Backbone as a chain_set.jsonl record, in Angstrom:
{"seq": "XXXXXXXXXXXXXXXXXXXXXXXXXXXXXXXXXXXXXXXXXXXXXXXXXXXXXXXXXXXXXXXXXXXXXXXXXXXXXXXXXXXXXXXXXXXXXXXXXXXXXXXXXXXXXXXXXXXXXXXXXXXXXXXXXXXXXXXXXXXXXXXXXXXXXXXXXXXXXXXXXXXXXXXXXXXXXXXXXXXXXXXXXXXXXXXXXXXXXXXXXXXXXXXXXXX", "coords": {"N": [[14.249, -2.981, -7.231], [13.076, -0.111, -5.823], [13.257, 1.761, -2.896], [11.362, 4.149, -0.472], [11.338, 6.122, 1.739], [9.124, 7.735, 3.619], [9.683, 10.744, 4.913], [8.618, 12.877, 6.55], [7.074, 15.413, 9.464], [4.604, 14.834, 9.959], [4.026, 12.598, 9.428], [5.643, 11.169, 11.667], [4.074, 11.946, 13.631], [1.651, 10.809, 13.411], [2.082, 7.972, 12.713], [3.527, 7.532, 15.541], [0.985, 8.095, 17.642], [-0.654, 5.379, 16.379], [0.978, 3.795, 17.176], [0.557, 3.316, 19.979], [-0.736, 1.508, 22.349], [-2.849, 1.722, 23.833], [-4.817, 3.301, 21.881], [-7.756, 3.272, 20.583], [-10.014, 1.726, 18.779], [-11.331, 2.942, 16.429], [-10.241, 5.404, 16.436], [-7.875, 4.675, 15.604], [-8.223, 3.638, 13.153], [-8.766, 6.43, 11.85], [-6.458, 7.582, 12.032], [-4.589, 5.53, 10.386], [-6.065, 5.888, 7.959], [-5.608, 8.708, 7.517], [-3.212, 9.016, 7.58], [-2.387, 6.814, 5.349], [-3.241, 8.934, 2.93], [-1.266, 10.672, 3.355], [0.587, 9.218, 2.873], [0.138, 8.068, 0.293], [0.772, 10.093, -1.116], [3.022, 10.197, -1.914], [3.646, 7.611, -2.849], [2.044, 7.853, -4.949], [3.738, 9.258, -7.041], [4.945, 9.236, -9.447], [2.488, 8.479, -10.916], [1.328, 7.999, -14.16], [0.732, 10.458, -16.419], [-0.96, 12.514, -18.93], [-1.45, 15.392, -21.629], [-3.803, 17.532, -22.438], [-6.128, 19.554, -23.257], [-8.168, 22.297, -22.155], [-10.656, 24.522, -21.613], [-10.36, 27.904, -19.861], [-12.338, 30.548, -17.926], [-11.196, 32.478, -18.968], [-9.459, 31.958, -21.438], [-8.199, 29.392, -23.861], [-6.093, 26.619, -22.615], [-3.251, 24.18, -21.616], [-3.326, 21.121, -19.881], [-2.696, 18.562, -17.428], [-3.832, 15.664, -17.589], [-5.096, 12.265, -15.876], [-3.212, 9.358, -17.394], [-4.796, 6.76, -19.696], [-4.66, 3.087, -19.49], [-6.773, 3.381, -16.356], [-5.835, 3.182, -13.31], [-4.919, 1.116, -10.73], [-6.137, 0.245, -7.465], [-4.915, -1.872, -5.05], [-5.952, -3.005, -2.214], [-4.87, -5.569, 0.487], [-6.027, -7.78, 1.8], [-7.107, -8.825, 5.349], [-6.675, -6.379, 6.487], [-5.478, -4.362, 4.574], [-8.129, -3.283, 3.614], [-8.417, -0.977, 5.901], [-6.628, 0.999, 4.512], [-7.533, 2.097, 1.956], [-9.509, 3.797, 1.236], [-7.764, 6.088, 2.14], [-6.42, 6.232, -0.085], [-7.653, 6.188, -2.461], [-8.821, 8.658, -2.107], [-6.713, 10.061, -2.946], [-6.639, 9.331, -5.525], [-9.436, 9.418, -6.829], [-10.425, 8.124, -9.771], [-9.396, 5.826, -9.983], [-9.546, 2.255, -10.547], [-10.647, -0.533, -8.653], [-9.17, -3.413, -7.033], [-9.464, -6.559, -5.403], [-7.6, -8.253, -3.159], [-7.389, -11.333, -1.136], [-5.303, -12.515, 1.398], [-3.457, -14.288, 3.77], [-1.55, -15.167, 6.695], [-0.425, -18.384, 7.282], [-0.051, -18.739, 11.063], [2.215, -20.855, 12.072], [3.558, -21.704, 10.209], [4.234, -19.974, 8.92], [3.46, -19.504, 6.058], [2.204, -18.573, 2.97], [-1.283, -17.943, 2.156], [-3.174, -17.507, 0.018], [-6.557, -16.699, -0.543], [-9.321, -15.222, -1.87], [-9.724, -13.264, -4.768], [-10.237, -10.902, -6.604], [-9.215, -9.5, -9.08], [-8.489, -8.039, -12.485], [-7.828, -10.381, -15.445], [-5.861, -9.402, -17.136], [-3.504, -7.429, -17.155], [-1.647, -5.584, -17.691], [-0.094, -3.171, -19.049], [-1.057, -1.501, -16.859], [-0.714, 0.559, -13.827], [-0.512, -0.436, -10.778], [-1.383, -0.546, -7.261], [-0.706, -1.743, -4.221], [-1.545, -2.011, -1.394], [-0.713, -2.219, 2.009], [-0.461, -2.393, 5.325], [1.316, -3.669, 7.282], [4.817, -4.492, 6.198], [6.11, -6.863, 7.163], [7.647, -9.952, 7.333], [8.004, -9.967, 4.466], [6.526, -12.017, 2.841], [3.457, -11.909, 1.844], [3.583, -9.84, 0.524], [5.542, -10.186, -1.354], [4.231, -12.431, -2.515], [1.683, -10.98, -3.496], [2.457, -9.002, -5.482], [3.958, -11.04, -7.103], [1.57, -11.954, -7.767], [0.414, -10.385, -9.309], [2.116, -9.376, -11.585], [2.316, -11.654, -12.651], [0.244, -11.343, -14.354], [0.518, -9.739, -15.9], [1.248, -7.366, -14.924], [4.061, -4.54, -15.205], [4.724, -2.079, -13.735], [4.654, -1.544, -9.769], [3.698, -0.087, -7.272], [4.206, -0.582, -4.028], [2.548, 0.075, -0.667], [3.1, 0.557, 2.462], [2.493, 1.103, 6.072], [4.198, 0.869, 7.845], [7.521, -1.099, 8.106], [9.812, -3.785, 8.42], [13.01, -4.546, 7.92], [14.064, -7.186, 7.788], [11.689, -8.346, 5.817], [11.994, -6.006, 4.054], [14.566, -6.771, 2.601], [13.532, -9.132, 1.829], [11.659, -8.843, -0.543], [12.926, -7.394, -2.163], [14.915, -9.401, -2.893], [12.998, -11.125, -3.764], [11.825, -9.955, -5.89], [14.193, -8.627, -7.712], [14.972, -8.075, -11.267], [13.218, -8.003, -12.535], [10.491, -6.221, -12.887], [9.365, -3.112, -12.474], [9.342, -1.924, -9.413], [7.977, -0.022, -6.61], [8.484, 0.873, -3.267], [6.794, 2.272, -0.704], [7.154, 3.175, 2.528], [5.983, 4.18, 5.794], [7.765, 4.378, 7.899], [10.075, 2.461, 9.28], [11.211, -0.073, 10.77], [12.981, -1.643, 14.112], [13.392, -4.727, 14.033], [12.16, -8.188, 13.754], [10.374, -10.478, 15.789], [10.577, -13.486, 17.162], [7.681, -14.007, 16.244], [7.33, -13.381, 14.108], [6.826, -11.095, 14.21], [6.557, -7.372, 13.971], [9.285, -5.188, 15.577], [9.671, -2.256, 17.121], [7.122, -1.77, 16.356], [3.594, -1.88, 16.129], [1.595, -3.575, 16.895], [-0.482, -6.163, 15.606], [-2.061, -4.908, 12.741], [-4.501, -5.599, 11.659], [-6.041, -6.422, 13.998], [-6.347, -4.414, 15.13], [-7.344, -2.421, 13.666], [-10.149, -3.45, 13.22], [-10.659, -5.427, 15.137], [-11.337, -8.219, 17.156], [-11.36, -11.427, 15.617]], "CA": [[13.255, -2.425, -6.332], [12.943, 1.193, -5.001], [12.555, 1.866, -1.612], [11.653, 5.398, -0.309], [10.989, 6.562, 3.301], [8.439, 8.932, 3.57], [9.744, 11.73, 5.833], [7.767, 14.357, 7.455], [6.826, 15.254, 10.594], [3.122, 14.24, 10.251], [3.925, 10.998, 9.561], [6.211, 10.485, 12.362], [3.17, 11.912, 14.738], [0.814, 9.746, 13.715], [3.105, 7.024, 13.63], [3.608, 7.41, 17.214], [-0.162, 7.738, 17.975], [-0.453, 4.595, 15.794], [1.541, 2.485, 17.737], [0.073, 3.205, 21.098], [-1.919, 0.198, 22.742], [-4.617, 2.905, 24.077], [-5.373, 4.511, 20.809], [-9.27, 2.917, 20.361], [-10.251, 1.012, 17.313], [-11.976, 4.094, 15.992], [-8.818, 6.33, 15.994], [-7.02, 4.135, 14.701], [-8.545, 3.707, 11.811], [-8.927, 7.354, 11.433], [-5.279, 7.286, 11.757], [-4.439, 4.83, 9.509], [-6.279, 6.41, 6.846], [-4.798, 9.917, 7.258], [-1.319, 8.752, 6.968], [-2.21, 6.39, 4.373], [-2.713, 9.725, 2.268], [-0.137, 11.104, 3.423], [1.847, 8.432, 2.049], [-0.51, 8.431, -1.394], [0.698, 11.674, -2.224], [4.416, 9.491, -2.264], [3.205, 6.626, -3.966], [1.418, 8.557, -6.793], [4.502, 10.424, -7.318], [5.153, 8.555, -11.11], [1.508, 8.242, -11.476], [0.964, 8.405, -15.7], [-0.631, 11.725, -17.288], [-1.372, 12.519, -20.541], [-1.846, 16.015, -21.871], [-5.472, 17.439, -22.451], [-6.783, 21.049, -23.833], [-9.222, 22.5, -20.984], [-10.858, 25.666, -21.358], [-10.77, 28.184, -18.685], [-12.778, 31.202, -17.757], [-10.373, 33.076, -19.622], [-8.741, 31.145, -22.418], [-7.91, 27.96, -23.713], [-4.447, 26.113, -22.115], [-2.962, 22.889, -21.793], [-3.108, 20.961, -18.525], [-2.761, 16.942, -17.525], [-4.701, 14.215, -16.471], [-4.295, 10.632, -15.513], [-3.536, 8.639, -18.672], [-5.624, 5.575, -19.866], [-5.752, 2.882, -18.549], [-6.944, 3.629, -15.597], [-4.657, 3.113, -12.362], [-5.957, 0.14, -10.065], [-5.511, 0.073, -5.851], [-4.94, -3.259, -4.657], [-5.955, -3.673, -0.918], [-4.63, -7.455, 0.288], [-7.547, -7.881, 2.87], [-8.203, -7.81, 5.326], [-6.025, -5.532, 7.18], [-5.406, -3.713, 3.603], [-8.829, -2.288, 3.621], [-7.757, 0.088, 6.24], [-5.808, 1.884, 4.009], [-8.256, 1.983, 1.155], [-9.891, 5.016, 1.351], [-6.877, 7.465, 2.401], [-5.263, 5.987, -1.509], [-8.402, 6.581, -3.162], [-9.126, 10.353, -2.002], [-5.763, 10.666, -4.33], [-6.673, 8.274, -6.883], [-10.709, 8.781, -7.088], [-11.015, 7.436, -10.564], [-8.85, 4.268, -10.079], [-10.752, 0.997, -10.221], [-10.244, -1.056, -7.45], [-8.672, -4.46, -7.079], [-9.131, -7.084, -3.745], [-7.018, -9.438, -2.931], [-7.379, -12.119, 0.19], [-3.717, -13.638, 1.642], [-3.234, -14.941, 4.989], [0.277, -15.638, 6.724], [-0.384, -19.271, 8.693], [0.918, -18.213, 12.155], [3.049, -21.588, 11.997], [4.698, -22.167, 9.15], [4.566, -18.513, 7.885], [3.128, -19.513, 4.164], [0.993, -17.168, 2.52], [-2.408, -18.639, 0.942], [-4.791, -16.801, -1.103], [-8.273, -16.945, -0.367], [-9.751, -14.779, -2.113], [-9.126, -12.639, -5.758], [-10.839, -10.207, -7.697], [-8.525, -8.533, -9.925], [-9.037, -8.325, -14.071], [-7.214, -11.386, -15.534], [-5.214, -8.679, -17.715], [-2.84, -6.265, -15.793], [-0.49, -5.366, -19.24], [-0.326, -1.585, -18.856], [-1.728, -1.048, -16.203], [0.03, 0.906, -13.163], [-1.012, -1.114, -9.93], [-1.111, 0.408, -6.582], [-0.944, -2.566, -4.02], [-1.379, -1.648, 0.198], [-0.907, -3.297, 3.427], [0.014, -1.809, 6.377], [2.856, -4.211, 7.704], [5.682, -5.255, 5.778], [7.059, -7.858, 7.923], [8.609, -11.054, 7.109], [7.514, -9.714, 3.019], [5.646, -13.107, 2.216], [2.59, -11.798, 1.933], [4.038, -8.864, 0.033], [5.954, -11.03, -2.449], [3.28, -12.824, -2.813], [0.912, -10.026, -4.459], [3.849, -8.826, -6.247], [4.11, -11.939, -7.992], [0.196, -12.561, -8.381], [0.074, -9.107, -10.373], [3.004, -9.858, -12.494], [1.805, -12.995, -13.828], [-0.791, -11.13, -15.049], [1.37, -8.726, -16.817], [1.193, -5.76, -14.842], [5.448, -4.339, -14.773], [4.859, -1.244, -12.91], [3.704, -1.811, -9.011], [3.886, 0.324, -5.673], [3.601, -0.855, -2.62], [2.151, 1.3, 0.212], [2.649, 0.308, 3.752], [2.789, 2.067, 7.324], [5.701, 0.033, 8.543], [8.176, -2.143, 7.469], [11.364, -4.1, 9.139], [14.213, -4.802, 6.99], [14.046, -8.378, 6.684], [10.991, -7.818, 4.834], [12.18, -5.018, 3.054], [15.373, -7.157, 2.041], [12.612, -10.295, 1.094], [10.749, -7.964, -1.292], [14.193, -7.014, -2.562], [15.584, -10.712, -3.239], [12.2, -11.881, -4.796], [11.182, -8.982, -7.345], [15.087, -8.568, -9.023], [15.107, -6.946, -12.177], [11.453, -8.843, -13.23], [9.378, -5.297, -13.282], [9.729, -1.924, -12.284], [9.058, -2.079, -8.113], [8.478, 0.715, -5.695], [8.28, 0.25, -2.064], [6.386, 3.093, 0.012], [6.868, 2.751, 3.85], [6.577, 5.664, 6.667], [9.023, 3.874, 8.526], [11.399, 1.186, 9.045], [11.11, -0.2, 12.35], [14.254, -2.439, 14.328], [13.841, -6.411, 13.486], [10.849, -8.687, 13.587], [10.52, -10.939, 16.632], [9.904, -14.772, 16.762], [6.842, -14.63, 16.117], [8.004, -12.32, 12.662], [6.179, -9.065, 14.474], [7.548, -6.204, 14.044], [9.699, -4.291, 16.825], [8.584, -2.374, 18.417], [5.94, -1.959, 15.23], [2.108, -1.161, 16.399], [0.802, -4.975, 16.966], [-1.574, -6.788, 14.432], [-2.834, -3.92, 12.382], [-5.836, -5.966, 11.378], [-6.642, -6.358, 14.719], [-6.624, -3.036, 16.062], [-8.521, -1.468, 13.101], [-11.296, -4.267, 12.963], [-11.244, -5.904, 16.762], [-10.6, -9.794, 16.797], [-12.694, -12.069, 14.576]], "C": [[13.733, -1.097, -5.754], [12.457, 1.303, -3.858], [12.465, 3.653, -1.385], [10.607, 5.192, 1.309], [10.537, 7.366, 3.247], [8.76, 9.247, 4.932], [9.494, 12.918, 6.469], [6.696, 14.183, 8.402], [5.361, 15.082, 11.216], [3.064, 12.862, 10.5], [4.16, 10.71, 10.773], [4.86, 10.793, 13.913], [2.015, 10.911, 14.435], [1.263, 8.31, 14.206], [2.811, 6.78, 15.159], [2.286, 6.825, 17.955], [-0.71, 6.031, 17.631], [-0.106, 3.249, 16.509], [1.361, 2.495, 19.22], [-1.039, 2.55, 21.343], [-2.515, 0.997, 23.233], [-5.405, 3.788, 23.235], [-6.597, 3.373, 20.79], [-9.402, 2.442, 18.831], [-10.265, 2.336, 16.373], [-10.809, 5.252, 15.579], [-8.079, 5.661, 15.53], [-7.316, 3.906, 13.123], [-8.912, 4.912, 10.852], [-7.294, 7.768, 10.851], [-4.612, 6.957, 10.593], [-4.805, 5.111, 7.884], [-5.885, 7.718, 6.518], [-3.604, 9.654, 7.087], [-1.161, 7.611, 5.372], [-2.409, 7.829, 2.956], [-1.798, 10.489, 2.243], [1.097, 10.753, 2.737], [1.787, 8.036, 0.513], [0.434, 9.338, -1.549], [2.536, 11.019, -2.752], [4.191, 8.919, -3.153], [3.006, 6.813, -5.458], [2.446, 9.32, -7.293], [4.761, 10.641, -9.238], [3.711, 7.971, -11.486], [1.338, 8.695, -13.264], [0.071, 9.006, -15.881], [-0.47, 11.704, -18.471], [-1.691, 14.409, -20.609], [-3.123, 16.798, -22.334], [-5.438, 19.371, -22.53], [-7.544, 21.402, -22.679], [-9.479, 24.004, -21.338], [-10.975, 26.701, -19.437], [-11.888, 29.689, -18.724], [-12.659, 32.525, -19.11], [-10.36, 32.965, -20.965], [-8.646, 29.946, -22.434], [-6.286, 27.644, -23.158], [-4.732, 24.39, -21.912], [-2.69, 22.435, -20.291], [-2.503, 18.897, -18.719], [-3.767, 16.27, -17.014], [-4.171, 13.293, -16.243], [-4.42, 10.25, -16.581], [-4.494, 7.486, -18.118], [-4.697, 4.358, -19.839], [-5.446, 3.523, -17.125], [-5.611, 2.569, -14.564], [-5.496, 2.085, -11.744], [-4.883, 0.264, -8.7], [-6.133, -1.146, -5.882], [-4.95, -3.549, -2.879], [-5.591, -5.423, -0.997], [-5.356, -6.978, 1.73], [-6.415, -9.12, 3.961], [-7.894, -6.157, 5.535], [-5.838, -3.713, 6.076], [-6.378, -2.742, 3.219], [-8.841, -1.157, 4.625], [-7.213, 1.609, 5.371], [-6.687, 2.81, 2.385], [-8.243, 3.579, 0.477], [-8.695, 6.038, 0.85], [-5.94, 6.957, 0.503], [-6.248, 6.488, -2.511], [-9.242, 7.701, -3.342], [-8.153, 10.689, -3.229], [-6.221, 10.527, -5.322], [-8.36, 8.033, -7.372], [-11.331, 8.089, -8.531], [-10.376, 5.992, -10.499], [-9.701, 3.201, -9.793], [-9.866, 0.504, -9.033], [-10.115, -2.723, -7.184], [-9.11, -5.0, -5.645], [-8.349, -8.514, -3.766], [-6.702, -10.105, -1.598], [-6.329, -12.894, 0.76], [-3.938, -13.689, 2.87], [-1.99, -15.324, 5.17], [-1.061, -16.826, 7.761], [1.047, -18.933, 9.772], [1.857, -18.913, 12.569], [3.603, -21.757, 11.233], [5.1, -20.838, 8.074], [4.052, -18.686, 6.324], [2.152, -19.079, 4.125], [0.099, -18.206, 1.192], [-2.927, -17.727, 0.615], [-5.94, -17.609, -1.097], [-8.854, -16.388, -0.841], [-9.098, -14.019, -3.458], [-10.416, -11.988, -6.5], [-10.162, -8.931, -8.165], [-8.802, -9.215, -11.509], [-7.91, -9.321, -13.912], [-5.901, -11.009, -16.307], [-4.556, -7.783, -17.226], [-2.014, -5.064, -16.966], [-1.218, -3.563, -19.328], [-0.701, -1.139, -18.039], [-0.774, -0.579, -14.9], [-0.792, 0.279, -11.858], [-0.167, -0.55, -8.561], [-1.534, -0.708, -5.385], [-0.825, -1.722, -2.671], [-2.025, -2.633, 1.035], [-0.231, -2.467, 4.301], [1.418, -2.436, 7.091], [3.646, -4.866, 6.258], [6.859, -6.235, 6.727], [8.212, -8.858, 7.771], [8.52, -10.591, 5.14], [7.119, -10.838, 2.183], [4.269, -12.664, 1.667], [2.463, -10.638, 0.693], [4.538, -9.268, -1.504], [4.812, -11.687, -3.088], [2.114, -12.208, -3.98], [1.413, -9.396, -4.952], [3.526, -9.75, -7.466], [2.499, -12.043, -8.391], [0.283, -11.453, -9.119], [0.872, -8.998, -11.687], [2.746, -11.095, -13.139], [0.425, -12.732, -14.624], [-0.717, -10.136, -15.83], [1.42, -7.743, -16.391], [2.978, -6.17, -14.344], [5.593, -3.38, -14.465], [3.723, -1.4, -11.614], [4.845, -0.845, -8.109], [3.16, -0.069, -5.207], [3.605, 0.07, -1.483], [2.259, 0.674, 1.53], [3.183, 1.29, 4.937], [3.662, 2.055, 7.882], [6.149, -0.833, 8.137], [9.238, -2.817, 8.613], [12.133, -4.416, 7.991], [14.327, -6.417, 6.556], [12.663, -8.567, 5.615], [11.115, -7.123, 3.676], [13.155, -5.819, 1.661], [14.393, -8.431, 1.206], [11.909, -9.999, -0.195], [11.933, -7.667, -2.329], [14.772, -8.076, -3.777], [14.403, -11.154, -4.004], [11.767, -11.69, -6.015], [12.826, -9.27, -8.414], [14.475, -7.417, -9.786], [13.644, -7.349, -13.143], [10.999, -7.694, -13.479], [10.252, -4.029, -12.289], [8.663, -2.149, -10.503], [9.366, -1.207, -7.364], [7.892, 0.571, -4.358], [7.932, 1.415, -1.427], [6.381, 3.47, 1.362], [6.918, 4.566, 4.703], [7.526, 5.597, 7.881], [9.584, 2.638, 8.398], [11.82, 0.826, 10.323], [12.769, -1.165, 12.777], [14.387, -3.857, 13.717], [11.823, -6.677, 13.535], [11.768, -9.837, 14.913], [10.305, -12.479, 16.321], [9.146, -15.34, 16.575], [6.336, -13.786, 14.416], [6.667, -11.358, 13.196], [6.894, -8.439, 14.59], [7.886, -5.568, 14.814], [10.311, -2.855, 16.707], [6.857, -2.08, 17.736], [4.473, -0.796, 16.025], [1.07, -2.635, 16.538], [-0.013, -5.774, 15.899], [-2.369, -5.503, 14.055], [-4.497, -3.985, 12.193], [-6.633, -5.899, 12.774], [-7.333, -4.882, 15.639], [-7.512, -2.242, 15.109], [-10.109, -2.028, 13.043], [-11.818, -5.012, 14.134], [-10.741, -7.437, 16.244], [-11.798, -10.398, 16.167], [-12.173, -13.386, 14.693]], "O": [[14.835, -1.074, -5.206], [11.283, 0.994, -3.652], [13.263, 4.403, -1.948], [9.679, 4.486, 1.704], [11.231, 8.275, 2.791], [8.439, 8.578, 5.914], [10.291, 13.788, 6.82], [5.78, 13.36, 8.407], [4.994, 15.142, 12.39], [2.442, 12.169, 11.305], [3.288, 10.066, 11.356], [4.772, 10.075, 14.909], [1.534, 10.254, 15.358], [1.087, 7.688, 15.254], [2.036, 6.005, 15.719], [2.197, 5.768, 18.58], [-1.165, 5.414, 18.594], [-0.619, 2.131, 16.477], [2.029, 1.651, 19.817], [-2.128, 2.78, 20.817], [-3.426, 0.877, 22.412], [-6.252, 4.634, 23.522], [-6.097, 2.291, 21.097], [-8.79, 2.949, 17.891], [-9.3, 2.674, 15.688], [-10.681, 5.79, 14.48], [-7.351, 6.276, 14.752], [-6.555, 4.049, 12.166], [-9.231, 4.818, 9.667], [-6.972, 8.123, 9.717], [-4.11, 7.795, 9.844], [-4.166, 4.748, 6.896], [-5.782, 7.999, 5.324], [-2.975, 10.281, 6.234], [-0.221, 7.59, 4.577], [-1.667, 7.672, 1.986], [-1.431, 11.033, 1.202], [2.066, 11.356, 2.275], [2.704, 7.784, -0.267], [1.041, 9.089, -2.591], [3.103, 11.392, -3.779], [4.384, 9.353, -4.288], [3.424, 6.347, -6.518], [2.078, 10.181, -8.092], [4.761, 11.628, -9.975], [3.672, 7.049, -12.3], [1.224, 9.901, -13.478], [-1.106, 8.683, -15.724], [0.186, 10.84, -19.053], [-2.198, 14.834, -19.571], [-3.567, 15.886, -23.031], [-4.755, 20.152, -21.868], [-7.553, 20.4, -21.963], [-8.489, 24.735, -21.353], [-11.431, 26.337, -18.353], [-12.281, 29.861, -19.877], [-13.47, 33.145, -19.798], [-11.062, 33.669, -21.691], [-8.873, 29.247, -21.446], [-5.397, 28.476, -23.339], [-5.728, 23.669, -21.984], [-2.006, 23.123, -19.533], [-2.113, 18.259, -19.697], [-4.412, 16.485, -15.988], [-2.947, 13.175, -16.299], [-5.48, 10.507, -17.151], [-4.876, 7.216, -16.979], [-3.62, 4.719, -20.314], [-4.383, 4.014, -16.747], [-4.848, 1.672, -14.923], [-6.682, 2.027, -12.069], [-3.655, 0.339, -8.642], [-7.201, -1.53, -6.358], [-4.066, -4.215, -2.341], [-5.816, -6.243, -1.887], [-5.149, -6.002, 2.451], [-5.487, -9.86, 3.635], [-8.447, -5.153, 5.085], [-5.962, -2.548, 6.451], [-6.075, -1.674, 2.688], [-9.376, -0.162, 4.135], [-7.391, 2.805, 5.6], [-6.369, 3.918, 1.953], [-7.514, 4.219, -0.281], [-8.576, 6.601, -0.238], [-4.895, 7.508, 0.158], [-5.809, 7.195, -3.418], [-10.08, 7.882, -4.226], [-8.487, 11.333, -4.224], [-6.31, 11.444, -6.138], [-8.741, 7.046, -8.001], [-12.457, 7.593, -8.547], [-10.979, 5.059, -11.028], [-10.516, 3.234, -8.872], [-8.799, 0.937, -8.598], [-11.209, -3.288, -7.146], [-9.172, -4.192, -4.717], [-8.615, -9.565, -4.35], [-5.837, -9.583, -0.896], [-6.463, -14.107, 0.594], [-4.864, -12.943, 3.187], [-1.275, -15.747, 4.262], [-2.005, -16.511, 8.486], [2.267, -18.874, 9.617], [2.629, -18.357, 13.351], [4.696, -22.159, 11.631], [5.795, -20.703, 7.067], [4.381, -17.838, 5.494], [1.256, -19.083, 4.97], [0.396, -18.782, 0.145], [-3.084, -16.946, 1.553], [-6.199, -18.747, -1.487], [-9.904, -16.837, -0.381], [-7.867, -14.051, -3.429], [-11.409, -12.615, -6.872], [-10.378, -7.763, -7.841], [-9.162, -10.363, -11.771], [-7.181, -9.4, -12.923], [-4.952, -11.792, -16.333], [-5.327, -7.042, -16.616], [-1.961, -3.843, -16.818], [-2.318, -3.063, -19.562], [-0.846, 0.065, -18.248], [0.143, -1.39, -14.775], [-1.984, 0.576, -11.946], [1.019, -0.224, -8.508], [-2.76, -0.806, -5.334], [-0.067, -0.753, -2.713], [-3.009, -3.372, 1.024], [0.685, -1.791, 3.833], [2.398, -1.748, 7.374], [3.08, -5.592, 5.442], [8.085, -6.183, 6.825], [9.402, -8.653, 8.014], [9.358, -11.283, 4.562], [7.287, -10.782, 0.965], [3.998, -13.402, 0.72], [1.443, -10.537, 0.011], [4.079, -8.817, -2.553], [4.524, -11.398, -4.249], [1.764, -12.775, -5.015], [0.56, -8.535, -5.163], [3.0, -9.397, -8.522], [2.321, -12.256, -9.59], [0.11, -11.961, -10.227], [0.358, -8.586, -12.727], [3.116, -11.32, -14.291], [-0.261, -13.523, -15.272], [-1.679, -9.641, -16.418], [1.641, -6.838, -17.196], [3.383, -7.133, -13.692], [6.764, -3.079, -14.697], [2.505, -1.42, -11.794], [6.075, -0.783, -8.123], [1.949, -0.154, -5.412], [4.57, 0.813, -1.305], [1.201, 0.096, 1.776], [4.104, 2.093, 4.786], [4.107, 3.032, 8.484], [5.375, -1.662, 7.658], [9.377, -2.22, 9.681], [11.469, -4.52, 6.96], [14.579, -6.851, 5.432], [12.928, -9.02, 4.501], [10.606, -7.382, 2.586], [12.935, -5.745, 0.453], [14.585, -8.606, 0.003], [11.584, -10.95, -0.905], [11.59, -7.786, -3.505], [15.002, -7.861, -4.967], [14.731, -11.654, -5.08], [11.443, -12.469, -6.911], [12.812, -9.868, -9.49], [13.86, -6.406, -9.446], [13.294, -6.92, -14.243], [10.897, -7.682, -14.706], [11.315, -4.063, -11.67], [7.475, -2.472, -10.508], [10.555, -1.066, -7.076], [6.745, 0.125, -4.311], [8.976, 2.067, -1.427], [5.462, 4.262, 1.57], [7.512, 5.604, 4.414], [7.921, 6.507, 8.611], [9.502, 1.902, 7.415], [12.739, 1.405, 10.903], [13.603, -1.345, 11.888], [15.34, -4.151, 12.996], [10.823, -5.966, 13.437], [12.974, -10.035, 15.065], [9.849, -12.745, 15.209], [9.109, -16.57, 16.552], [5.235, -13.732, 13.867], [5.704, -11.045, 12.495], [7.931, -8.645, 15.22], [6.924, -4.937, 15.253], [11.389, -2.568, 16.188], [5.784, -2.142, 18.338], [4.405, 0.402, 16.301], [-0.128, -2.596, 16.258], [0.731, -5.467, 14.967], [-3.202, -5.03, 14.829], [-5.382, -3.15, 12.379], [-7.756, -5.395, 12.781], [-8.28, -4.576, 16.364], [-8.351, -1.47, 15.572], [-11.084, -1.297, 12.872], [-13.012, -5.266, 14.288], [-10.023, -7.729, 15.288], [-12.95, -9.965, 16.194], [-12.737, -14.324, 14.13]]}, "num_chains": 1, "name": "protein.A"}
């Protein structure tokens, strides 16, 4: 697994904004989606092109595109649609994957409720986002559901991480597939109730309200 820290000083201002309990649903989710491209433009860094002829005004020359197949973003809902958008300004032809997990707030195990991804992944470069990486159950989790479906190149995109997460994500992938980890920070620990410190609170909640 690859980890990389996206560092620049946009991030770290939103960030900030981000994790203030008076920022308003509404900014936050404006938020949330400007730094999630911010952190696209990381992610996509090993996105697959292909070469391609293009005329210009001028002359003919040789440029790139995105190879075939197409690239797929994987929101894990709900919190994940947040991020959606700001991945798919980069990525506007990528199809689009959803996937539904849940941590139970007692026993920490991650169910799946929900799935609509192809049943075929085999080539395909998969572009998975969530905003917390916490305890990395949830993380592992859609990791492994994408890999059993043959996809062996995946980034993950999130806003924040803590380290036992990071290290969980670490210990579960191995040398199974090619794994890169996207975060715009790397916060202190996770607390006893595995939230992240000093983090930005339930992301889902603050971009969507309580449900």
């Amino acid at each position: 697994m690859q980890l990389q820290i996206a560092d620049h000083p946009l991030i770290s201002h939103k960030l900030t904004l981000l994790r203030d309990k008076n920022t308003p649903s509404p900014v936050f989710r404006q938020l949330a989606d400007e730094l999630t491209t911010l952190l696209a433009y990381e992610s996509t860094r090993g996105v697959r092109t292909e070469e391609v002829e293009v005329e210009t005004p001028l002359t003919k020359t040789t440029g790139r595109k995105l190879a075939s197949p197409d690239p797929i973003v994987i929101p894990i809902l709900r919190a994940g649609l947040g991020m959606l958008e700001g991945m798919t300004r980069l990525l506007p032809t990528a199809e689009v994957g959803f996937l539904g997990m849940k941590r139970d707030e007692q026993t920490l195990a991650i169910e799946t409720y929900a799935n609509r991804l192809p049943q075929d992944l085999s080539g395909r470069q998969c572009f998975l986002v969530d905003p917390m990486l916490a305890t990395g159950g949830t993380l592992v989790a859609a990791i492994n559901y994408v890999l059993e479906r043959g996809a062996r190149d995946v980034t993950c995109t999130c806003l924040l991480a803590a380290p036992e997460g990071i290290a969980a994500v670490k210990d579960a992938v191995g040398n199974r597939a090619e794994v890169k980890v996207v975060v715009g920070g790397v916060d202190d620990h996770l607390n006893e109730n595995a939230y992240i410190v000093p983090g930005l609170g339930d992301a889902g909640d603050r971009l969507y309200g309580l449900v």
